[in-house]
Short mmCIF file of C-alpha atoms and ligand atoms in Angstrom, two decimals:
data_model
loop_
_atom_site.label_atom_id
_atom_site.label_comp_id
_atom_site.label_asym_id
_atom_site.label_seq_id
_atom_site.Cartn_x
_atom_site.Cartn_y
_atom_site.Cartn_z
CA VAL A 653 0.19 0.67 0.11
CA ALA A 654 1.30 2.92 -0.78
CA LYS A 655 0.62 6.68 0.86
CA SER A 656 1.13 9.80 -0.99
CA GLN A 657 2.64 12.02 0.73
CA GLY A 658 3.07 15.72 -0.47
CA ARG A 659 3.80 16.19 -4.32
CA GLY A 660 5.69 13.80 -6.54
CA LYS A 661 6.53 12.09 -2.84
CA ILE A 662 5.23 8.48 -1.91
CA GLN A 663 6.55 6.59 0.97
CA PHE A 664 5.82 2.52 0.97
CA TYR A 665 4.30 0.67 3.50
CA ASP A 666 5.12 -3.16 1.84
CA PRO A 667 5.88 -5.53 4.08
CA SER A 668 8.08 -7.47 1.24
CA ILE A 669 9.68 -4.16 -0.30
CA GLN A 670 11.32 -3.41 3.53
CA ALA A 671 12.01 -6.77 3.35
CA ARG A 672 13.73 -7.16 0.02
CA LEU A 673 16.01 -3.65 1.60
CA GLN A 674 16.60 -5.91 4.42
CA ASP A 675 17.60 -8.66 2.05
CA GLN A 676 19.76 -5.54 0.29
CA LEU A 677 21.76 -5.04 3.67
CA GLN A 678 22.43 -8.46 4.53
CA LEU A 679 23.77 -9.77 0.94
CA GLU A 680 25.62 -6.40 0.86
CA GLU A 681 27.41 -7.10 4.44
CA ASP A 682 28.35 -11.01 2.96
CA LEU A 683 30.00 -9.40 0.11
CA ARG A 684 32.41 -7.21 3.53
CA HIS A 685 33.14 -10.78 3.92
CA ALA A 686 33.83 -12.72 0.99
CA LEU A 687 37.38 -12.19 0.24
CA GLU A 688 38.63 -12.67 3.56
CA ARG A 689 36.67 -16.03 3.62
CA GLN A 690 37.76 -17.11 0.19
CA GLU A 691 34.33 -16.53 -1.60
CA LEU A 692 35.11 -14.94 -4.74
CA HIS A 693 36.54 -17.25 -7.97
CA LEU A 694 36.57 -16.29 -11.32
CA LEU A 695 36.07 -18.22 -14.56
CA TYR A 696 37.23 -18.32 -17.82
CA GLN A 697 35.03 -17.98 -21.28
CA ALA A 698 37.36 -18.26 -24.78
CA GLN A 699 37.42 -15.83 -27.24
CA ALA A 700 38.00 -16.83 -30.35
CA ARG A 701 39.82 -16.03 -33.38
CA ALA A 702 38.61 -17.51 -36.61
CA GLU A 703 40.44 -16.97 -40.32
CA SER A 704 37.57 -16.91 -43.25
CA GLY A 705 37.65 -20.64 -44.36
CA GLN A 706 39.48 -21.63 -41.14
CA ALA A 707 38.09 -23.24 -37.99
CA PRO A 708 37.87 -20.69 -34.58
CA ARG A 709 41.21 -21.10 -33.06
CA ILE A 710 40.77 -19.54 -28.97
CA VAL A 711 43.24 -16.64 -28.15
CA GLY A 712 42.13 -15.88 -24.77
CA ALA A 713 39.60 -15.77 -22.70
CA GLU A 714 37.57 -13.43 -20.60
CA ALA A 715 37.26 -13.55 -16.21
CA LEU A 716 34.11 -13.48 -15.13
CA LEU A 717 33.79 -12.75 -11.19
CA ARG A 718 31.46 -15.73 -9.54
CA TRP A 719 30.14 -15.51 -5.06
CA GLN A 720 29.63 -18.79 -3.70
CA HIS A 721 27.45 -17.23 -0.85
CA PRO A 722 27.56 -20.12 1.38
CA THR A 723 24.18 -19.90 2.08
CA ARG A 724 22.53 -18.13 -1.00
CA GLY A 725 25.33 -20.79 -3.44
CA LEU A 726 25.91 -18.59 -6.63
CA VAL A 727 25.03 -15.18 -6.87
CA SER A 728 25.63 -13.86 -9.72
CA PRO A 729 27.89 -10.71 -10.64
CA ALA A 730 24.71 -8.24 -12.06
CA VAL A 731 23.68 -8.80 -8.59
CA PHE A 732 26.71 -8.16 -6.68
CA ILE A 733 28.91 -6.25 -8.45
CA PRO A 734 26.32 -3.01 -8.44
CA LEU A 735 26.11 -4.15 -4.51
CA ALA A 736 30.36 -3.90 -4.01
CA GLU A 737 29.96 -0.67 -6.32
CA ALA A 738 27.39 1.44 -4.31
CA SER A 739 29.86 0.86 -1.38
CA ASP A 740 33.23 0.71 -2.06
CA LEU A 741 33.93 -2.53 -1.44
CA ILE A 742 34.15 -2.69 -5.70
CA LEU A 743 38.30 -1.25 -5.07
CA PRO A 744 39.33 -4.49 -3.02
CA ILE A 745 37.66 -7.16 -4.94
CA GLY A 746 37.86 -5.05 -8.24
CA ALA A 747 42.43 -5.11 -7.25
CA TRP A 748 41.30 -9.36 -6.57
CA VAL A 749 39.94 -9.66 -9.68
CA LEU A 750 43.11 -7.29 -10.96
CA GLN A 751 46.14 -9.82 -9.37
CA THR A 752 43.81 -12.99 -9.84
CA ALA A 753 43.50 -12.76 -13.40
CA CYS A 754 47.01 -11.61 -13.97
CA ARG A 755 49.05 -14.22 -11.74
CA GLN A 756 46.62 -17.00 -14.10
CA LEU A 757 48.59 -15.38 -16.82
CA GLN A 758 51.85 -16.22 -14.96
CA ALA A 759 50.82 -19.44 -14.42
CA TRP A 760 50.16 -19.73 -18.15
CA ALA A 761 53.49 -18.52 -19.17
CA ASP A 762 56.06 -20.81 -19.38
CA ASP A 763 53.74 -23.45 -21.37
CA PRO A 764 53.31 -22.81 -25.03
CA ARG A 765 50.77 -23.55 -25.04
CA THR A 766 49.42 -21.50 -22.80
CA THR A 767 52.35 -18.26 -23.34
CA ASP A 768 50.94 -15.94 -25.92
CA LEU A 769 46.96 -16.34 -24.65
CA THR A 770 45.45 -13.18 -23.61
CA LEU A 771 43.05 -12.61 -20.34
CA ALA A 772 39.70 -9.87 -20.30
CA VAL A 773 39.27 -7.75 -16.82
CA ASN A 774 36.27 -6.33 -16.36
CA VAL A 775 36.77 -2.94 -14.67
CA SER A 776 34.01 -1.19 -12.83
CA ALA A 777 34.06 3.14 -13.13
CA ARG A 778 34.84 3.39 -9.16
CA GLN A 779 37.89 1.17 -9.56
CA PHE A 780 39.07 3.26 -13.00
CA LEU A 781 38.79 6.45 -11.73
CA GLN A 782 40.56 6.34 -8.85
CA PRO A 783 43.05 8.10 -8.38
CA ASP A 784 45.57 5.48 -7.93
CA PHE A 785 44.37 2.81 -10.35
CA VAL A 786 47.50 3.42 -12.94
CA GLU A 787 49.68 1.94 -9.87
CA GLN A 788 47.97 0.04 -8.83
CA VAL A 789 48.09 -2.66 -12.19
CA ARG A 790 51.90 -1.31 -13.09
CA GLN A 791 52.48 -2.84 -9.12
CA THR A 792 50.70 -6.25 -10.54
CA LEU A 793 52.19 -6.17 -13.15
CA ALA A 794 55.67 -5.54 -12.21
CA HIS A 795 55.09 -8.27 -9.33
CA THR A 796 53.67 -10.96 -11.35
CA GLY A 797 55.86 -10.21 -14.47
CA ILE A 798 53.81 -10.95 -17.06
CA HIS A 799 54.09 -9.34 -20.61
CA PRO A 800 51.59 -5.93 -20.35
CA ARG A 801 49.74 -7.15 -24.04
CA ARG A 802 48.07 -9.76 -22.98
CA LEU A 803 45.86 -8.53 -19.85
CA LYS A 804 42.73 -6.61 -21.70
CA LEU A 805 40.76 -4.16 -19.50
CA GLU A 806 37.62 -4.28 -20.56
CA LEU A 807 35.70 -0.88 -19.16
CA THR A 808 31.97 0.56 -20.61
CA GLU A 809 31.07 4.16 -22.38
CA SER A 810 29.69 4.99 -18.75
CA THR A 811 32.99 4.39 -17.34
CA VAL A 812 34.89 6.08 -19.87
CA LEU A 813 32.40 9.03 -20.53
CA ASP A 814 32.01 10.36 -17.26
CA ASN A 815 34.86 11.90 -17.51
CA VAL A 816 36.27 12.59 -20.61
CA GLN A 817 39.77 14.59 -20.19
CA ASP A 818 40.14 12.43 -17.21
CA THR A 819 39.82 9.27 -18.19
CA ILE A 820 41.74 10.20 -21.80
CA ALA A 821 44.62 10.57 -19.85
CA THR A 822 44.04 7.54 -18.00
CA MET A 823 44.02 5.40 -21.16
CA GLN A 824 46.80 7.24 -22.28
CA ALA A 825 48.90 5.50 -19.02
CA LEU A 826 47.37 2.36 -19.86
CA ARG A 827 48.57 2.30 -22.69
CA THR A 828 51.99 3.37 -21.88
CA LEU A 829 52.47 0.47 -20.13
CA GLY A 830 51.74 -1.44 -23.21
CA VAL A 831 48.46 -3.17 -21.94
CA ARG A 832 44.65 -3.53 -23.86
CA LEU A 833 41.88 -1.80 -23.65
CA SER A 834 38.23 -2.65 -24.84
CA LEU A 835 35.18 -1.33 -25.68
CA ASP A 836 31.94 -3.70 -23.47
CA ASP A 837 29.07 -3.69 -24.31
CA PHE A 838 29.34 -1.40 -27.52
CA GLY A 839 26.47 0.13 -28.92
CA THR A 840 24.37 0.14 -25.57
CA GLY A 841 25.23 3.41 -24.20
CA TYR A 842 25.85 6.33 -25.15
CA SER A 843 28.79 6.75 -26.95
CA SER A 844 29.04 9.92 -29.47
CA LEU A 845 31.40 8.71 -32.29
CA GLN A 846 33.30 12.44 -31.55
CA TYR A 847 34.01 11.13 -28.61
CA LEU A 848 35.41 7.59 -29.68
CA LYS A 849 37.60 8.75 -32.38
CA ARG A 850 39.32 10.20 -29.14
CA LEU A 851 39.32 6.90 -27.34
CA PRO A 852 42.76 5.34 -27.63
CA LEU A 853 40.87 2.00 -27.38
CA ASP A 854 42.29 -1.66 -29.20
CA GLN A 855 39.00 -3.01 -29.40
CA LEU A 856 35.23 -2.21 -29.62
CA LYS A 857 33.44 -5.44 -28.16
CA ILE A 858 29.72 -5.90 -29.97
CA ASP A 859 27.19 -6.40 -27.28
CA GLN A 860 25.24 -9.20 -27.11
CA ALA A 861 22.37 -8.02 -27.16
CA PHE A 862 23.04 -7.36 -31.44
CA ILE A 863 24.65 -10.22 -31.98
CA CYS A 864 21.33 -12.35 -30.59
CA GLU A 865 18.84 -11.81 -33.16
CA ILE A 866 22.07 -10.81 -35.90
CA THR A 867 20.78 -13.50 -38.33
CA THR A 868 16.53 -12.96 -37.46
CA SER A 869 16.53 -9.05 -37.69
CA SER A 870 18.03 -6.84 -40.95
CA ALA A 871 18.14 -4.59 -38.25
CA ASP A 872 20.91 -5.73 -36.02
CA ALA A 873 22.73 -6.84 -38.57
CA ALA A 874 23.21 -2.88 -39.98
CA ILE A 875 24.33 -2.22 -37.12
CA VAL A 876 26.94 -5.06 -36.25
CA LYS A 877 28.25 -4.97 -40.24
CA THR A 878 28.25 -0.96 -39.46
CA ILE A 879 29.84 -1.13 -35.95
CA VAL A 880 32.31 -4.08 -37.49
CA ALA A 881 33.12 -1.54 -40.15
CA MET A 882 33.89 1.61 -38.16
CA GLY A 883 35.86 -0.33 -35.73
CA HIS A 884 38.34 -1.26 -37.95
CA ALA A 885 38.21 2.55 -39.41
CA LEU A 886 39.21 2.90 -36.31
CA ASP A 887 42.07 0.97 -36.06
CA MET A 888 40.43 -1.53 -33.61
CA GLN A 889 39.73 -4.90 -33.36
CA VAL A 890 35.71 -5.77 -33.16
CA ILE A 891 34.92 -8.56 -31.49
CA ALA A 892 30.85 -9.73 -31.02
CA GLU A 893 30.18 -11.68 -27.39
CA GLY A 894 26.88 -13.81 -26.61
CA VAL A 895 27.87 -15.98 -30.41
CA GLU A 896 25.52 -18.36 -30.02
CA THR A 897 25.47 -20.50 -32.63
CA ALA A 898 27.19 -22.01 -36.16
CA GLU A 899 25.45 -18.84 -37.89
CA GLN A 900 25.58 -15.85 -35.84
CA GLN A 901 29.50 -17.17 -36.23
CA GLN A 902 28.98 -17.30 -40.23
CA ALA A 903 27.43 -14.06 -40.36
CA LEU A 904 29.85 -12.35 -37.91
CA LEU A 905 32.67 -13.68 -40.55
CA THR A 906 30.44 -12.45 -43.21
CA TYR A 907 31.18 -8.64 -41.90
CA GLY A 908 34.58 -8.98 -41.34
CA CYS A 909 34.42 -9.35 -38.08
CA HIS A 910 36.64 -12.10 -37.20
CA TYR A 911 36.77 -12.82 -32.89
CA PHE A 912 34.21 -14.02 -31.63
CA GLN A 913 32.91 -14.97 -27.66
CA GLY A 914 29.76 -16.81 -26.45
CA TYR A 915 28.38 -20.24 -25.96
CA LEU A 916 28.57 -21.49 -29.67
CA PHE A 917 32.68 -21.29 -27.80
CA SER A 918 32.66 -22.13 -24.23
CA ARG A 919 30.32 -21.11 -21.37
CA PRO A 920 32.68 -19.31 -18.63
CA VAL A 921 34.46 -22.49 -16.78
CA PRO A 922 36.83 -22.71 -14.12
CA VAL A 923 40.26 -22.44 -15.44
CA GLY A 924 41.47 -25.95 -15.99
CA ASP A 925 38.61 -26.79 -18.18
CA PHE A 926 39.51 -23.92 -19.81
CA GLU A 927 42.93 -25.43 -20.05
CA VAL A 928 41.07 -28.84 -21.05
CA LEU A 929 39.81 -26.60 -23.81
CA LEU A 930 42.87 -25.50 -25.59
CA GLY A 931 43.72 -28.97 -25.76
CA ARG A 932 40.78 -29.13 -28.36
CA VAL A 933 39.37 -25.94 -30.56
P1 C2E B 1880 30.42 -8.69 -19.22
O1 C2E B 1880 31.39 -8.69 -19.13
O2 C2E B 1880 29.55 -7.89 -20.41
O3 C2E B 1880 30.30 -10.59 -19.38
C1 C2E B 1880 29.39 -11.08 -21.01
C2 C2E B 1880 28.35 -11.92 -19.89
O4 C2E B 1880 27.35 -11.99 -20.58
C3 C2E B 1880 28.42 -12.72 -18.66
O5 C2E B 1880 27.72 -12.54 -17.84
C4 C2E B 1880 28.86 -14.04 -19.79
O6 C2E B 1880 28.67 -14.83 -18.67
C5 C2E B 1880 27.83 -13.40 -20.75
N1 C2E B 1880 27.81 -15.00 -21.72
C6 C2E B 1880 28.36 -14.72 -22.50
N2 C2E B 1880 28.89 -15.61 -23.45
C7 C2E B 1880 27.26 -15.70 -24.18
C8 C2E B 1880 26.12 -16.59 -24.67
O7 C2E B 1880 26.68 -16.78 -25.52
N3 C2E B 1880 24.94 -16.14 -24.48
C9 C2E B 1880 24.80 -15.35 -23.48
N4 C2E B 1880 22.92 -15.72 -23.14
N5 C2E B 1880 25.00 -15.27 -22.85
C10 C2E B 1880 27.12 -15.12 -22.61
P2 C2E B 1880 28.08 -12.61 -15.64
O8 C2E B 1880 29.24 -13.87 -15.79
O9 C2E B 1880 27.22 -13.36 -15.28
O10 C2E B 1880 28.72 -11.23 -16.35
C11 C2E B 1880 27.85 -10.67 -15.74
C12 C2E B 1880 28.19 -8.71 -15.54
O11 C2E B 1880 29.43 -8.57 -14.83
C13 C2E B 1880 29.67 -8.83 -16.67
O12 C2E B 1880 29.07 -8.61 -18.42
C14 C2E B 1880 30.46 -7.52 -16.30
O13 C2E B 1880 29.76 -6.73 -16.95
C15 C2E B 1880 29.97 -8.15 -14.46
N6 C2E B 1880 31.41 -8.76 -14.13
C16 C2E B 1880 31.89 -9.91 -14.04
N7 C2E B 1880 33.04 -9.62 -13.48
C17 C2E B 1880 33.61 -8.78 -13.38
C18 C2E B 1880 34.69 -8.16 -12.45
O14 C2E B 1880 35.42 -9.17 -12.24
N8 C2E B 1880 34.73 -6.75 -12.19
C19 C2E B 1880 33.90 -5.97 -12.60
N9 C2E B 1880 33.67 -4.81 -12.07
N10 C2E B 1880 32.21 -6.72 -13.26
C20 C2E B 1880 32.20 -8.11 -13.29
MG1 MG B 1881 33.11 -7.85 -20.05
MG1 MG B 1882 30.26 -7.49 -22.68
MG1 MG B 1883 27.18 -7.34 -21.76
#
C-alpha cells in the first residue's frame, strides 16, 4: 500500500519492500566478508579468432567473477557488482580480480600452449576512476612479471564518458604500460562517434543484444556490419560477445568480424576446464 505524501513523494508501507531492503543490506554485509572468506573466484570464458574458411582458434579468455555464497549458493555478478560499486567494496574486490587474473597469466607464461593467451578483465567505473588505478596495474604487472600486452582491460561506455578528459589521460597511461583496452557492451550506451575517435582503444566489443538476432533481424545485421567497419576504420579490433550459434558466427565472419566469445565456444568455466578446451577447439 502506497500513500502519497506531498507533491511527487510516495512512501511505501509494503512489508515485502521492507524485506527486500533488509535482504540487500544483509547481502552487502556478507559481501564485506566474501574476500577474506575466499568465497570469490574467477571463471574463464574463451575468446576465439577465426580466419575465413578456417576453424576458430582460442586466443584468450575473459575473466568473469563469481560469488559462492555460503547459504544462497552462486550469486550473479549482475547482483553483487552493483552492490560492491555502491559501497566501495568494489575497490578491494577489483584489486583481487586484477591480481588473480595476472597470476593466472603468469602461470600460463611457461607453457607454449598458453604463453600467448590474452586475458580480459572487467574494470568498474569506481575502480577505474581511483587516482592510483594506473599505479595499481603497474605494480600488479611488475609483481607477476607478465607481458603487459596479454592483459586487456574492459571498460564500459558509461565509465569512459563520465569524465572524458581525465579518462583519456588514464587510458593513455595504461596503454603506455602496454596494457590493451576494450570497450565492453558497445552499442548499448551513449558513446558519440565524436568521443569514440578520441578514445585510445584497442578493441570494440559488440554487445550481445545485437548478436542474438543478427541472423533474423536485418536492422541488427546492419548495425553489426556498421560497427565492424567503423571499428576497423578506427584501427580497432572488433569482437562479438554472446555468440551462441554457428549461423551467428558465419554472419559475423561475413561482416568482417573475426573475434568471438559466447556459448558456441564455451560457457564461463573453471580454469582447469578452460585448459582442457585449449587442447580441443
Ligand atoms: P560482461 O562483461 O558483458 O560479460 C558478458 C556476460 O555475458 C557474462 O555474464 C557471460 O557469462 C555472459 N555470456 C557470455 N557468453 C554468452 C552467450 O553466448 N549467451 C549469453 N546469453 N550470455 C553470455 P556474467 O558472467 O553473469 O557477468 C555479467 C556482468 O558482470 C559482466 O558483463 C560484467 O559487466 C560484470 N562482471 C563480471 N565479472 C566482473 C569483474 O570481475 N569485475 C567487474 N567490475 N564486473 C564484472
Ligand atoms: Mg566484459
Ligand atoms: Mg560485455
Ligand atoms: Mg554484456
